[in-house]
Coordinates of C-alpha atoms and ligand atoms in Angstrom, one line a residue:
M42 CA 0.0 0.0 0.0
A43 CA 1.3 3.5 -0.9
T44 CA 2.3 5.7 2.1
D45 CA -0.1 8.5 2.9
Y46 CA 2.3 11.4 2.5
Y47 CA -0.3 14.0 3.2
G48 CA -1.2 12.1 6.4
V49 CA 2.5 12.0 7.5
L50 CA 2.5 15.8 7.5
G51 CA -0.9 15.9 9.2
L52 CA -2.6 17.3 6.1
A53 CA -5.6 16.5 4.0
R54 CA -5.3 15.5 0.4
G55 CA -5.0 18.4 -1.9
A56 CA -3.3 20.7 0.7
S57 CA -1.7 23.8 -0.8
D58 CA 2.1 24.2 -1.3
N59 CA 2.1 26.8 1.5
E60 CA 0.3 24.4 3.9
I61 CA 2.8 21.7 3.0
K62 CA 5.7 24.0 3.7
K63 CA 4.3 25.2 7.0
A64 CA 3.5 21.7 8.2
Y65 CA 7.0 20.4 7.3
R66 CA 8.7 23.3 9.0
R67 CA 6.8 22.8 12.2
L68 CA 7.5 19.0 12.3
A69 CA 11.1 19.3 11.2
R70 CA 11.8 21.8 14.0
D71 CA 10.3 19.4 16.6
L72 CA 11.8 16.2 15.2
H73 CA 15.3 17.2 14.0
P74 CA 17.8 14.8 15.5
D75 CA 19.9 17.7 16.7
V76 CA 17.1 19.0 18.9
N77 CA 15.1 16.0 19.7
P78 CA 16.9 13.2 21.6
D79 CA 14.0 10.8 21.4
P80 CA 15.1 7.7 19.6
G81 CA 11.9 7.6 17.5
A82 CA 12.3 11.2 16.4
K83 CA 15.0 10.5 13.9
E84 CA 12.8 8.0 12.1
R85 CA 9.8 10.3 12.2
F86 CA 12.0 13.1 10.9
Q87 CA 13.1 11.0 7.9
E88 CA 9.5 10.1 7.2
V89 CA 8.5 13.7 7.4
S90 CA 11.4 14.7 5.1
R91 CA 10.5 12.1 2.6
A92 CA 6.8 13.2 2.6
Y93 CA 7.9 16.8 2.1
Q94 CA 10.1 15.7 -0.8
A95 CA 7.3 13.7 -2.3
L96 CA 4.8 16.6 -2.1
T97 CA 7.1 19.5 -3.2
D98 CA 8.4 17.8 -6.4
P99 CA 5.6 18.3 -9.0
E100 CA 6.4 15.0 -10.7
K101 CA 6.5 13.0 -7.4
R102 CA 3.3 14.7 -6.2
R103 CA 1.5 13.8 -9.4
I104 CA 2.3 10.1 -8.6
V105 CA 1.1 10.5 -5.0
D106 CA -2.1 12.1 -6.2
L107 CA -2.7 9.2 -8.5
G108 CA -2.5 6.8 -5.5
G109 CA 1.1 5.7 -6.2
D110 CA 4.4 5.9 -4.3
P111 CA 7.1 8.0 -6.1
F112 CA 9.8 6.2 -4.1
D113 CA 8.5 2.8 -4.9
S114 CA 10.0 2.1 -8.3
G115 CA 13.8 2.1 -7.9
S116 CA 13.2 2.2 -4.2
A117 CA 16.9 1.6 -3.7
A118 CA 17.7 5.0 -5.1
G119 CA 14.7 6.7 -3.6
A120 CA 15.0 5.3 -0.1
G121 CA 18.8 4.9 0.0
G122 CA 19.4 8.6 0.5
F123 CA 17.6 8.4 3.8
G124 CA 19.3 5.3 5.1
G125 CA 22.5 7.0 6.3
G126 CA 20.6 9.8 7.9
A127 CA 22.5 12.3 5.8
G128 CA 20.4 12.6 2.7
F129 CA 17.4 14.5 4.1
G130 CA 15.4 16.7 1.8
G131 CA 18.5 18.8 1.1
L132 CA 20.3 21.1 3.4
G133 CA 18.5 24.0 1.9
D134 CA 15.2 22.7 3.1
I135 CA 16.5 22.1 6.6
M136 CA 18.0 25.6 6.7
D137 CA 14.7 26.8 5.4
A138 CA 12.9 25.1 8.2
F139 CA 15.1 26.7 10.8
F140 CA 15.9 30.1 9.4
G141 CA 13.1 30.7 7.0
G142 CA 10.0 32.6 7.8
G143 CA 11.6 34.4 10.7
A144 CA 9.2 32.9 13.2
T145 CA 11.7 30.7 15.1
T146 CA 15.4 30.7 14.7
R147 CA 18.3 28.7 16.3
G148 CA 20.9 31.4 16.3
P149 CA 24.3 31.1 14.7
R150 CA 25.2 27.8 13.2
S151 CA 28.6 26.2 13.6
R152 CA 31.5 27.0 11.4
V153 CA 32.5 23.3 11.7
R154 CA 30.8 21.0 9.2
A155 CA 31.2 17.3 8.3
G156 CA 33.5 16.5 5.5
G157 CA 32.7 14.6 2.3
D158 CA 33.5 11.0 1.2
A159 CA 36.4 10.3 -1.1
L160 CA 36.8 7.5 -3.7
I161 CA 40.0 5.9 -4.9
R162 CA 40.6 3.1 -7.3
L163 CA 42.8 0.1 -6.5
D164 CA 44.1 -2.1 -9.3
L165 CA 44.7 -5.7 -8.2
D166 CA 45.7 -8.9 -9.8
L167 CA 43.4 -12.0 -9.8
D168 CA 45.4 -13.8 -7.1
E169 CA 45.1 -10.7 -4.9
T170 CA 41.3 -10.5 -5.3
V171 CA 40.9 -14.2 -4.8
F172 CA 43.1 -14.7 -1.8
G173 CA 43.0 -11.2 -0.3
T174 CA 45.9 -8.9 0.3
T175 CA 47.0 -5.8 2.1
K176 CA 48.0 -2.8 0.0
D177 CA 49.3 0.6 0.7
I178 CA 47.3 3.3 -1.1
T179 CA 48.2 6.9 -1.5
V180 CA 45.3 9.3 -1.1
D181 CA 45.2 13.1 -1.6
T182 CA 42.4 14.5 0.6
A183 CA 41.7 17.4 2.9
V184 CA 43.2 16.8 6.4
L185 CA 43.1 18.7 9.6
C186 CA 45.4 21.8 9.5
D187 CA 48.0 21.1 12.1
A188 CA 49.0 24.8 12.4
C189 CA 45.6 25.8 13.8
T190 CA 44.1 22.3 14.5
G191 CA 41.0 23.3 12.6
A192 CA 40.3 26.6 14.3
G193 CA 41.3 28.6 11.2
T194 CA 42.9 31.4 13.2
A195 CA 46.5 32.6 13.0
P196 CA 48.6 31.6 16.0
G197 CA 47.7 33.8 19.1
T198 CA 44.6 35.2 17.5
H199 CA 40.9 34.4 18.1
P200 CA 37.7 34.7 16.1
T201 CA 35.7 37.9 16.8
T202 CA 32.0 38.5 16.9
C203 CA 30.6 39.4 13.5
V204 CA 29.7 43.1 13.4
T205 CA 27.1 42.7 10.6
C206 CA 24.8 40.4 12.7
S207 CA 26.2 41.1 16.2
G208 CA 26.9 37.4 16.4
R209 CA 23.3 36.2 15.8
G210 CA 24.3 34.6 12.5
E211 CA 21.3 36.0 10.7
V212 CA 20.2 39.3 9.4
Q213 CA 16.7 40.7 9.0
S214 CA 15.4 42.9 6.4
V215 CA 12.0 44.6 6.2
Q216 CA 10.3 44.5 2.9
R217 CA 7.1 46.2 1.8
S218 CA 4.6 44.1 0.0
F219 CA 0.9 44.2 -0.7
L220 CA 0.5 42.4 2.6
G221 CA 2.2 45.1 4.5
Q222 CA 5.6 45.0 6.0
V223 CA 7.3 41.6 6.0
V224 CA 10.3 40.8 8.0
A225 CA 12.6 38.4 6.2
T226 CA 15.4 36.6 8.0
R227 CA 18.4 35.1 6.2
P228 CA 21.8 33.8 7.2
C229 CA 24.3 36.6 7.6
P230 CA 26.3 37.1 4.4
T231 CA 29.4 38.4 6.2
C232 CA 29.9 35.4 8.5
A233 CA 27.9 32.8 6.5
G234 CA 25.6 32.4 9.5
T235 CA 28.3 31.5 12.0
G236 CA 28.1 34.7 14.0
Q237 CA 31.9 34.9 14.1
V238 CA 34.6 36.2 11.7
I239 CA 38.3 35.3 11.7
P240 CA 40.2 38.6 11.5
E241 CA 43.6 36.9 11.0
P242 CA 43.2 33.6 9.2
C243 CA 45.7 30.8 9.7
P244 CA 48.4 31.4 7.0
K245 CA 48.6 27.6 6.3
C246 CA 44.9 26.9 5.6
G247 CA 43.6 30.4 4.9
G248 CA 41.0 30.0 7.7
D249 CA 39.4 26.8 6.3
G250 CA 40.8 24.7 9.1
R251 CA 42.0 22.0 6.7
V252 CA 44.7 21.5 4.1
R253 CA 45.2 19.1 1.2
A254 CA 47.7 16.4 1.9
R255 CA 49.0 13.2 0.5
R256 CA 49.2 10.2 2.8
T257 CA 49.6 6.5 2.6
I258 CA 47.1 4.2 4.2
P259 CA 47.3 0.4 4.4
V260 CA 44.1 -1.3 3.0
K261 CA 43.1 -4.8 4.0
V262 CA 41.4 -6.4 1.0
P263 CA 39.3 -9.5 2.0
A264 CA 39.6 -12.7 0.0
G265 CA 36.9 -13.0 -2.7
V266 CA 36.4 -9.3 -3.6
E267 CA 35.3 -8.6 -7.1
D268 CA 35.8 -6.0 -9.7
G269 CA 33.8 -2.9 -8.9
M270 CA 33.3 -3.7 -5.2
R271 CA 34.0 -0.9 -2.7
I272 CA 35.8 -1.1 0.6
R273 CA 34.8 1.6 3.1
L274 CA 37.5 3.1 5.4
T275 CA 35.5 5.0 7.9
G276 CA 36.8 8.4 8.8
H277 CA 39.5 8.4 6.1
G278 CA 37.6 10.7 3.7
E279 CA 37.8 14.5 3.5
V280 CA 38.0 16.6 6.7
G281 CA 35.2 19.1 6.8
P282 CA 35.3 22.9 6.9
G283 CA 36.5 24.2 10.2
G284 CA 38.2 20.9 10.9
G285 CA 34.8 19.0 10.9
P286 CA 34.6 15.2 11.2
A287 CA 36.1 13.4 8.1
G288 CA 33.9 11.6 5.7
D289 CA 34.6 8.0 4.6
L290 CA 37.1 6.8 2.0
Y291 CA 35.8 4.3 -0.5
V292 CA 38.4 2.0 -2.2
E293 CA 37.0 0.7 -5.5
I294 CA 38.5 -2.6 -6.6
A295 CA 39.6 -2.9 -10.2
E296 CA 40.7 -6.4 -11.2
R297 CA 43.3 -6.7 -13.9
P298 CA 42.6 -9.2 -16.6
H299 CA 44.5 -12.5 -16.2
D300 CA 46.4 -14.3 -19.0
V301 CA 44.8 -17.7 -18.3
F302 CA 41.8 -17.3 -16.1
T303 CA 38.6 -15.4 -16.6
R304 CA 36.3 -14.8 -13.6
D305 CA 32.6 -15.2 -13.3
G306 CA 31.7 -14.3 -9.7
E307 CA 33.2 -17.1 -7.5
D308 CA 34.0 -19.3 -10.5
L309 CA 37.1 -19.2 -12.6
H310 CA 37.3 -20.4 -16.2
C311 CA 40.2 -21.5 -18.4
R312 CA 40.7 -23.2 -21.7
V313 CA 43.0 -26.1 -22.5
T314 CA 43.8 -27.4 -26.0
L315 CA 44.3 -31.2 -26.4
P316 CA 45.7 -33.1 -29.4
M317 CA 43.0 -35.3 -31.0
T318 CA 44.9 -38.4 -30.0
A319 CA 45.1 -37.4 -26.3
A320 CA 41.4 -36.6 -26.3
A321 CA 40.6 -40.0 -27.8
L322 CA 43.0 -42.0 -25.6
G323 CA 42.8 -40.1 -22.4
T324 CA 45.7 -38.5 -20.6
T325 CA 46.7 -36.6 -17.4
L326 CA 47.3 -32.8 -17.7
T327 CA 49.3 -30.7 -15.3
L328 CA 47.5 -27.4 -14.9
D329 CA 48.8 -24.2 -13.2
T330 CA 46.0 -23.1 -11.0
L331 CA 46.1 -20.2 -8.5
D332 CA 46.7 -22.8 -5.8
G333 CA 49.7 -24.3 -7.6
Q334 CA 50.0 -27.2 -10.0
E335 CA 47.0 -29.5 -10.2
E336 CA 46.7 -32.9 -12.0
V337 CA 43.7 -33.1 -14.2
D338 CA 42.5 -36.5 -15.6
I339 CA 41.3 -36.4 -19.2
R340 CA 39.1 -39.4 -19.8
P341 CA 39.4 -41.4 -23.0
G342 CA 36.9 -40.1 -25.6
T343 CA 36.8 -36.5 -24.2
Q344 CA 34.9 -34.2 -26.7
S345 CA 35.8 -30.8 -27.8
G346 CA 33.7 -28.3 -25.8
S347 CA 33.4 -30.4 -22.7
V348 CA 33.9 -28.8 -19.4
L349 CA 35.8 -30.3 -16.4
T350 CA 35.0 -28.9 -13.0
L351 CA 37.7 -28.6 -10.4
R352 CA 35.7 -28.2 -7.2
A353 CA 36.7 -25.5 -4.7
K354 CA 39.6 -24.1 -6.9
G355 CA 37.7 -20.9 -7.7
A356 CA 37.4 -17.7 -5.6
P357 CA 36.3 -17.8 -2.0
R358 CA 32.7 -16.7 -1.3
L359 CA 32.9 -13.3 0.2
R360 CA 30.2 -13.5 2.9
A361 CA 30.0 -17.3 3.2
T362 CA 32.2 -20.2 3.6
G363 CA 33.7 -22.3 0.8
R364 CA 35.0 -21.5 -2.7
G365 CA 33.7 -21.5 -6.2
N366 CA 34.9 -23.9 -8.9
L367 CA 37.5 -23.8 -11.6
M368 CA 36.0 -24.8 -14.9
V369 CA 38.4 -26.2 -17.5
H370 CA 37.0 -25.9 -21.1
V371 CA 38.5 -28.5 -23.4
E372 CA 39.2 -27.8 -27.0
V373 CA 40.3 -30.7 -29.2
E374 CA 42.7 -29.9 -31.9
T375 CA 42.4 -31.6 -35.3
P376 CA 45.9 -32.3 -36.6
T377 CA 47.1 -30.5 -39.8
R378 CA 50.1 -31.0 -42.0
L379 CA 50.2 -34.8 -41.7
D380 CA 53.3 -36.5 -43.1
A381 CA 52.9 -39.6 -45.3
E382 CA 53.2 -42.1 -42.5
Q383 CA 50.8 -40.3 -40.2
E384 CA 48.3 -40.0 -43.0
K385 CA 48.6 -43.7 -43.8
L386 CA 48.0 -44.5 -40.2
L387 CA 44.9 -42.3 -40.0
R388 CA 43.5 -43.8 -43.2
E389 CA 44.0 -47.2 -41.7
L390 CA 42.2 -46.1 -38.5
A391 CA 39.4 -44.6 -40.5
A392 CA 39.0 -47.8 -42.5
L393 CA 38.9 -49.9 -39.3
R394 CA 36.2 -47.6 -37.9
G395 CA 34.2 -47.6 -41.1
E396 CA 34.8 -43.9 -41.4
D397 CA 36.8 -43.9 -44.6
R398 CA 34.0 -42.8 -46.8
P399 CA 31.7 -40.7 -44.5
A400 CA 29.9 -38.9 -47.3
A401 CA 28.6 -42.3 -48.7
A402 CA 27.5 -43.3 -45.2
G403 CA 25.4 -40.2 -44.9
A404 CA 24.0 -40.5 -48.4
D405 CA 23.0 -44.2 -48.2
G406 CA 20.6 -43.3 -45.4
H407 CA 22.0 -45.8 -42.9
G408 CA 23.1 -43.1 -40.6
G409 CA 26.8 -42.8 -40.6
L410 CA 29.0 -40.1 -38.9
F411 CA 27.7 -37.3 -41.1
S412 CA 24.1 -38.0 -40.6
R413 CA 24.7 -37.8 -36.9
L414 CA 26.5 -34.5 -37.3
F415 CA 23.8 -33.0 -39.5
K416 CA 20.7 -34.3 -37.8
Ligands
ZN654 ZN1 45.2 26.4 9.7
ZN655 ZN1 27.5 37.8 10.7

């Protein structure tokens, strides 16, 4: 059943844009995780944010009004943004809820903000993805400025109260409209809403509290990872403005192609070519697998295109026990450039097997080799 997004905001179907905005602001102020410690509040807040998103986007609202759920199709993408608690209806909406309208405000906001995530690619060979490894990676991200430890001020100096807003972080302007005088409140442009200015910025970071730096981090790659998978290193992403908490670093695995083996999930595949005689008579092959040399029995009469399965010689299952298989695809090679003696022997063999005139066998309707082939 589709969620009643109007109901979530305490509204009746067909509420106006203005009513939706007002209801959202009121609820967001009560439920925002920063102001409401109640454990259920965060969930309610996300519900409310989602309802707001659904009803303020004309396309989504059209779906709601038709009785559908705009987050239902591709729900991974729609709902995913809310999972981490970071992807609310956009920071602008939140700021709007707190600063907009001028009815209630929270005063200056912090100069310190959370940092973003970073992504780096890690090229690995097949044996490294299969068995796991530890690699040193070099990343270039924003790190805490060690000269000011994030404060952004030059040594021995301190931030001062913003004179534009007297430290309130917001400015009000009176506008005349047909409704009369309207007082609009917005974040202070001088201090970007923080209520403070840095008169002498740290010379190393220019007041940002962070600098770009290159560092080397060891990454433990678990056995069984696959091309395109991402490993998350919590807190190794970008440090935020004002020295805010770092985001996460994602390491994306890129598996280099292997000369012999191709990979299909937990299974490996390879191809071996056998002389016709070996395929007919049977033999034992020595195969170089990722686990070392492996004896493979080729049974007499092995056909081209047949597949031998070496159990548990593939890649480990990442979130389970056991390993995939190694599939050996057999290709039988027909000999070319026969010398006189080899040709004589093969003709004798053909005669013995009644295969010396296969075209006639097919034509006479008794079902020889060719009729089997061309059935
Ligand atoms: Zn600094
Ligand atoms: Zn200011």
